[in-house]
Amino acid sequence: MSETKIVRTICFDSHSKCGVLLHVKDNKIIKVEGDPDHPCSKGTLCCKAFSAAQIHEHPDRLKYPMRRVGQRGSGQWERISWDEALDEIEGKVRYYTEKYGSGSIMVSKGTGRGSNHFHTRFNESIGNPGRGLSPAHVCLMPNLLPAIFTYGYFCYIESADVVNSRCMTIWGINPTTSWSGVFGRQLLEAKRRGAKLIVIDPRFIDVAAKADLWLQIKPGTDAALAFALTKIIIDEELYDKEFVEKWCLGFEELKASVQEWTPEKTEEVTWIPKEKIIQAARMIATNRPTNVTPSLGPGIHENGMQNGRAIMNLFGILGDLDVPGGLLQNRHWDVMLDPKITMTDRSRLHLLPGSDEKPFCTMGGSISWPKATFDKMKRHDIKMLISIANDPPMCFENTGEVVEAIAQLEYHVVKDYFPNSITHMADLILPSSHWSERDGEFDEELYADPCPVVIPQKAVDPPGECWCDWEFFLAFGKRIKPEWWPWNDVHDMWHFRLKEFYGIDETWEELVKHAYYVPDERVYKKYEKGLSRKDGEIGFNTDSHKVELKCDAFAGFGYSEIPSYFAPSIYDTDAVTEKEFPLLLITGGRLYPYYHSAFTNIPMQRALSPDPYIEIHPDAAKARGITDGEWVTVKAPYNREITVKAVLTKGIDPRVAHIPRPGWKDACKELGLEGYSYDKANPNVLIPAEPSDEYYGTPPMRSWRCEVIRKER
Ligand SMILES: Nc1nc2c(c(=O)[nH]1)N[C@H]1C(S)=C(S)[C@@H](COP(=O)(O)OP(=O)(O)OC[C@H]3O[C@@H](n4cnc5c(=O)[nH]c(N)nc54)[C@H](O)[C@@H]3O)O[C@H]1N2
Ligand SMILES: Nc1nc2c(c(=O)[nH]1)N[C@H]1C(S)=C(S)[C@@H](COP(=O)(O)OP(=O)(O)OC[C@H]3O[C@@H](n4cnc5c(=O)[nH]c(N)nc54)[C@H](O)[C@@H]3O)O[C@H]1N2
Ligand code: SF4
Ligand SMILES: [Mo]
């Protein structure tokens, strides 16, 4: 029997990356504890971290590289060594590259799981530009791109300095559910301290209960609301005149463009009572410093980019940029995306699928437009796929087409913790180690101030021969592009990253001992000090070096110079469709126990949310003869349907329905609960790839239509 050891690491089951102390004995996790010394999470953990032992010990974990032996889909595999697996992948990569060009191979990734940069380097090593196939078009990009084009810096939750703010606008983000450990906790602390809190969400999310104002918005109308707030703030002269004069480009054009957005008209479009709109504008503008955290709520619509731009403009004229309590400029996004680590050559991004149809997706987002990629697979132009930390039918819109496309591949590699919804169609399966089982994997210091770099350590040995994703990239990179992968192991990769970007030159042992690297005192208003622009001059890091309320760079991709509002196209549909699908459909809101489609097989997590469901208002349910908890069919245009339970809540408008993200693909044997594969309860079955953002390709994941029908017993 060995002694119990306590290992300091980081939970990666969401982007909050809370500090964890894992108590370990005989290679078993016996206790999970929040790390009280972590500079941001300060000991907080959400429910997900506590199931680390159940994930580590789960009998269904993928443990060894496996090669398909029987017919595809027959479930017959043989165990092979990592060397054999790498040989086989290398052979296929060389074969397809030589015969058809590197464009015949695609690498996919899901959300950032600590490997964004090395994942991109791996993709580039194969000869493909950017990040390949990724769900970034339905993730944060419709907010991040407007931020970087308008302010010259990425600006997300880690930018919103809630700790020092007097007013926080929670715009289509669910802080306690999606960002529990750090942002959620800091937000509640700020509220307790007396900061104002405004929640803009079609649903009464948990923090709405603490809010000074909850604006229950009609999905997909966020730009209209932002214009109305901007107009009130301009009309009442509540904006920062000095800042606007000195630092903003296009104020007069913005002012002219918002004139039509009277509170009356905006109430009609957004369903928010005009009194509340006026109150919100005054609350935001008079409680300074103020900040905002727009997220997937306004983002994943056909008009998401416009919503993002309208919100950035609203907060641009308030001028609380890079000041305590405002929207801070941090550098870590730059670190993650730096070509020194990603090796991305922007001049090749046009080679990504979808470049003709959706140039902003490929050139602005460095990703392929997923629809174009799946179309290419169907046409056999893409022959090989390497999916790492991504379950495409669960993640992308248009599930049916995604599955059809993947079935056409000649060769398919999947790397995951567990069998996922495409492993049965794969030719080679690679097992992955969980965060409790790996030293490393860390990319985005997506922490709210003070943005530390934190060193995660392996606590237990992974089951079988699981490798973390960095290990795989390194081993494969060495074979295909050795000059780009000079490191010996993941410790060396850490060393490179820290030395290159942070000037930290320490051995792994020293890094582990240090554990946290908290930056020195923050410099504010960097744009006034020549610290915002890459060339060291004064001003913002935009083309005009100002806050671009009107943006030529956007116009260069086809968008208007000044953002505009248009309704999601399904809202203006014909009367027949409207009658057939009267409810507006939101898909994908996060739930406490799950990270995307993962972990419905883990008892501690599944117990908290056992069945797939749709949220509808009791009046909508009554009109359809539906009672709480009964199974219903959800039908959507183009003959699509899934089956879930009805959950009745007054926290949603009777005209709106919401299906959360997970899809409940896996069964949980311990609890005797069923799994629903990729097609029975997954909301992406209902979402088409088009209509989508004209230049970026974001589909209507939060502005579609459906009808809910009681299932006959
Ligand atoms: N309708 C709708 N669809 C959405 C969204 C929505 O709101 N609505 N949200 C979108 C967003 S924002 C995103 S980012 C995507 C996310 O989509 P993805 O990131 O693709 O998430 P999953 O579909 O769960 O697939 C991830 C797989 O990776 C595995 N995995 C987890 N960690 C690791 C790891 O470290 N290494 C490896 N190799 N495997 C790992 C999991 O077990 C899981 O099977 O979904 C998008 N899809
Ligand atoms: N537990 C958990 N945490 C996660 C994840 C997870 O899968 N599980 N995924 C991570 C990832 S990759 C991401 S990108 C983030 C996303 O983080 P969030 O953006 O917080 O994710 P959601 O809960 O999907 O969406 C936020 C809110 O948008 C609201 N909403 C829907 N439509 C609209 C609209 O039209 N306008 C407005 N204003 N609001 C609307 C929804 O009701 C929801 O409450 O979460 C991360 N954290
Ligand atoms: S919020 Fe929860 S899941 Fe996310 S990192 Fe923290 S403990 Fe892990
Ligand atoms: Mo995401």
Coordinates of C-alpha atoms and ligand atoms in Angstrom, one line a residue, residues 13-16 46 48 110-113 138-140 143 156 170-180 199-205 215 217-222 225 293-301 307 311 571 585-597 615 652 658 661-662 701-703, ligand 2:
D13 CA -14.3 19.4 -18.4
S14 CA -15.2 22.9 -19.4
H15 CA -13.2 26.0 -20.3
S16 CA -13.2 27.4 -16.8
C46 CA -18.7 22.3 -10.2
K48 CA -18.4 17.7 -13.3
G110 CA -14.2 20.0 -31.4
T111 CA -14.1 22.8 -28.9
G112 CA -10.7 23.8 -27.5
R113 CA -9.7 21.1 -25.0
V138 CA -21.2 27.9 -34.1
C139 CA -19.0 28.7 -31.1
L140 CA -17.6 32.0 -30.0
N143 CA -18.7 37.4 -31.0
Y156 CA -14.8 37.4 -24.1
I170 CA -24.9 38.9 -19.3
W171 CA -25.9 38.8 -22.9
G172 CA -26.9 35.3 -24.0
I173 CA -24.4 33.5 -21.8
N174 CA -25.1 31.2 -18.8
P175 CA -22.4 32.0 -16.3
T176 CA -23.1 29.6 -13.5
T177 CA -23.8 26.7 -15.9
S178 CA -21.2 27.2 -18.7
W179 CA -18.5 29.0 -16.7
S180 CA -19.2 27.9 -13.2
V199 CA -29.5 39.3 -18.0
I200 CA -30.5 39.2 -21.7
D201 CA -31.8 35.7 -22.4
P202 CA -35.0 34.1 -23.7
R203 CA -34.8 31.8 -20.7
F204 CA -34.9 32.6 -17.0
I205 CA -31.4 31.2 -16.3
L215 CA -34.8 41.1 -20.6
I217 CA -35.6 38.5 -25.7
K218 CA -37.1 36.9 -28.7
P219 CA -34.3 34.7 -30.0
G220 CA -32.2 36.1 -32.8
T221 CA -33.2 39.8 -32.3
D222 CA -30.2 40.9 -30.3
L225 CA -32.0 45.5 -28.9
T293 CA -20.2 39.1 -22.1
P294 CA -22.0 38.2 -25.3
S295 CA -21.8 34.5 -26.1
L296 CA -23.7 31.8 -27.9
G297 CA -27.1 33.4 -27.3
P298 CA -26.7 36.2 -29.8
G299 CA -24.1 34.3 -31.7
I300 CA -25.3 31.2 -33.4
H301 CA -27.9 32.6 -35.8
N307 CA -25.6 40.8 -33.4
I311 CA -23.2 44.8 -29.1
Y571 CA -39.3 33.9 -38.9
L585 CA -36.6 26.7 -31.4
I586 CA -33.4 27.3 -29.4
T587 CA -30.9 24.4 -29.3
G588 CA -27.9 23.7 -27.3
G589 CA -28.1 25.6 -24.0
R590 CA -25.5 24.1 -21.6
L591 CA -26.4 21.9 -18.6
Y592 CA -24.4 21.6 -15.4
P593 CA -23.4 18.0 -15.6
Y594 CA -22.3 17.6 -19.2
Y595 CA -19.6 18.8 -21.5
H596 CA -21.2 18.9 -24.9
S597 CA -22.2 15.3 -25.8
E615 CA -38.3 23.0 -22.3
I652 CA -39.5 30.4 -21.2
H658 CA -35.4 24.9 -26.0
R661 CA -27.0 20.5 -25.9
P662 CA -26.1 16.9 -24.8
M701 CA -29.1 26.8 -34.1
R702 CA -30.9 29.3 -31.9
S703 CA -33.5 30.6 -34.4
Ligands
LIG2 N1 -21.5 22.7 -18.5 C1 -21.0 23.0 -19.7 N2 -20.2 24.2 -19.8 C2 -19.7 24.5 -21.0 C3 -19.9 23.7 -22.2 C4 -20.7 22.5 -22.0 O1 -20.9 21.8 -23.0 N3 -21.2 22.2 -20.8 N4 -19.4 24.1 -23.4 C5 -18.4 25.2 -23.4 C6 -18.4 25.9 -24.8 S1 -17.5 25.1 -26.0 C7 -19.0 27.1 -25.0 S2 -18.8 27.8 -26.5 C8 -19.6 27.8 -23.9 C9 -20.9 28.5 -24.3 O2 -21.4 29.2 -23.2 P1 -22.8 29.9 -23.2 O3 -22.9 30.9 -24.2 O4 -23.1 30.3 -21.8 O5 -23.7 28.6 -23.6 P2 -25.3 28.3 -23.7 O6 -25.8 27.9 -22.4 O7 -25.4 27.4 -24.7 O8 -26.0 29.7 -24.2 C10 -26.1 30.8 -23.4 C11 -27.5 31.3 -23.3 O9 -28.0 31.8 -24.6 C12 -29.4 31.8 -24.5 N5 -30.0 32.2 -25.8 C13 -30.5 31.4 -26.7 N6 -30.9 32.1 -27.8 C14 -30.6 33.4 -27.5 C15 -30.8 34.6 -28.3 O10 -31.3 34.6 -29.4 N7 -30.4 35.7 -27.7 C16 -29.9 35.8 -26.4 N8 -29.5 36.9 -25.9 N9 -29.7 34.6 -25.7 C17 -30.1 33.4 -26.2 C18 -29.7 30.5 -23.9 O11 -31.0 30.5 -23.3 C19 -28.6 30.3 -22.9 O12 -29.0 30.5 -21.6 O13 -19.9 26.9 -22.8 C20 -18.7 26.2 -22.4 N10 -19.0 25.7 -21.1

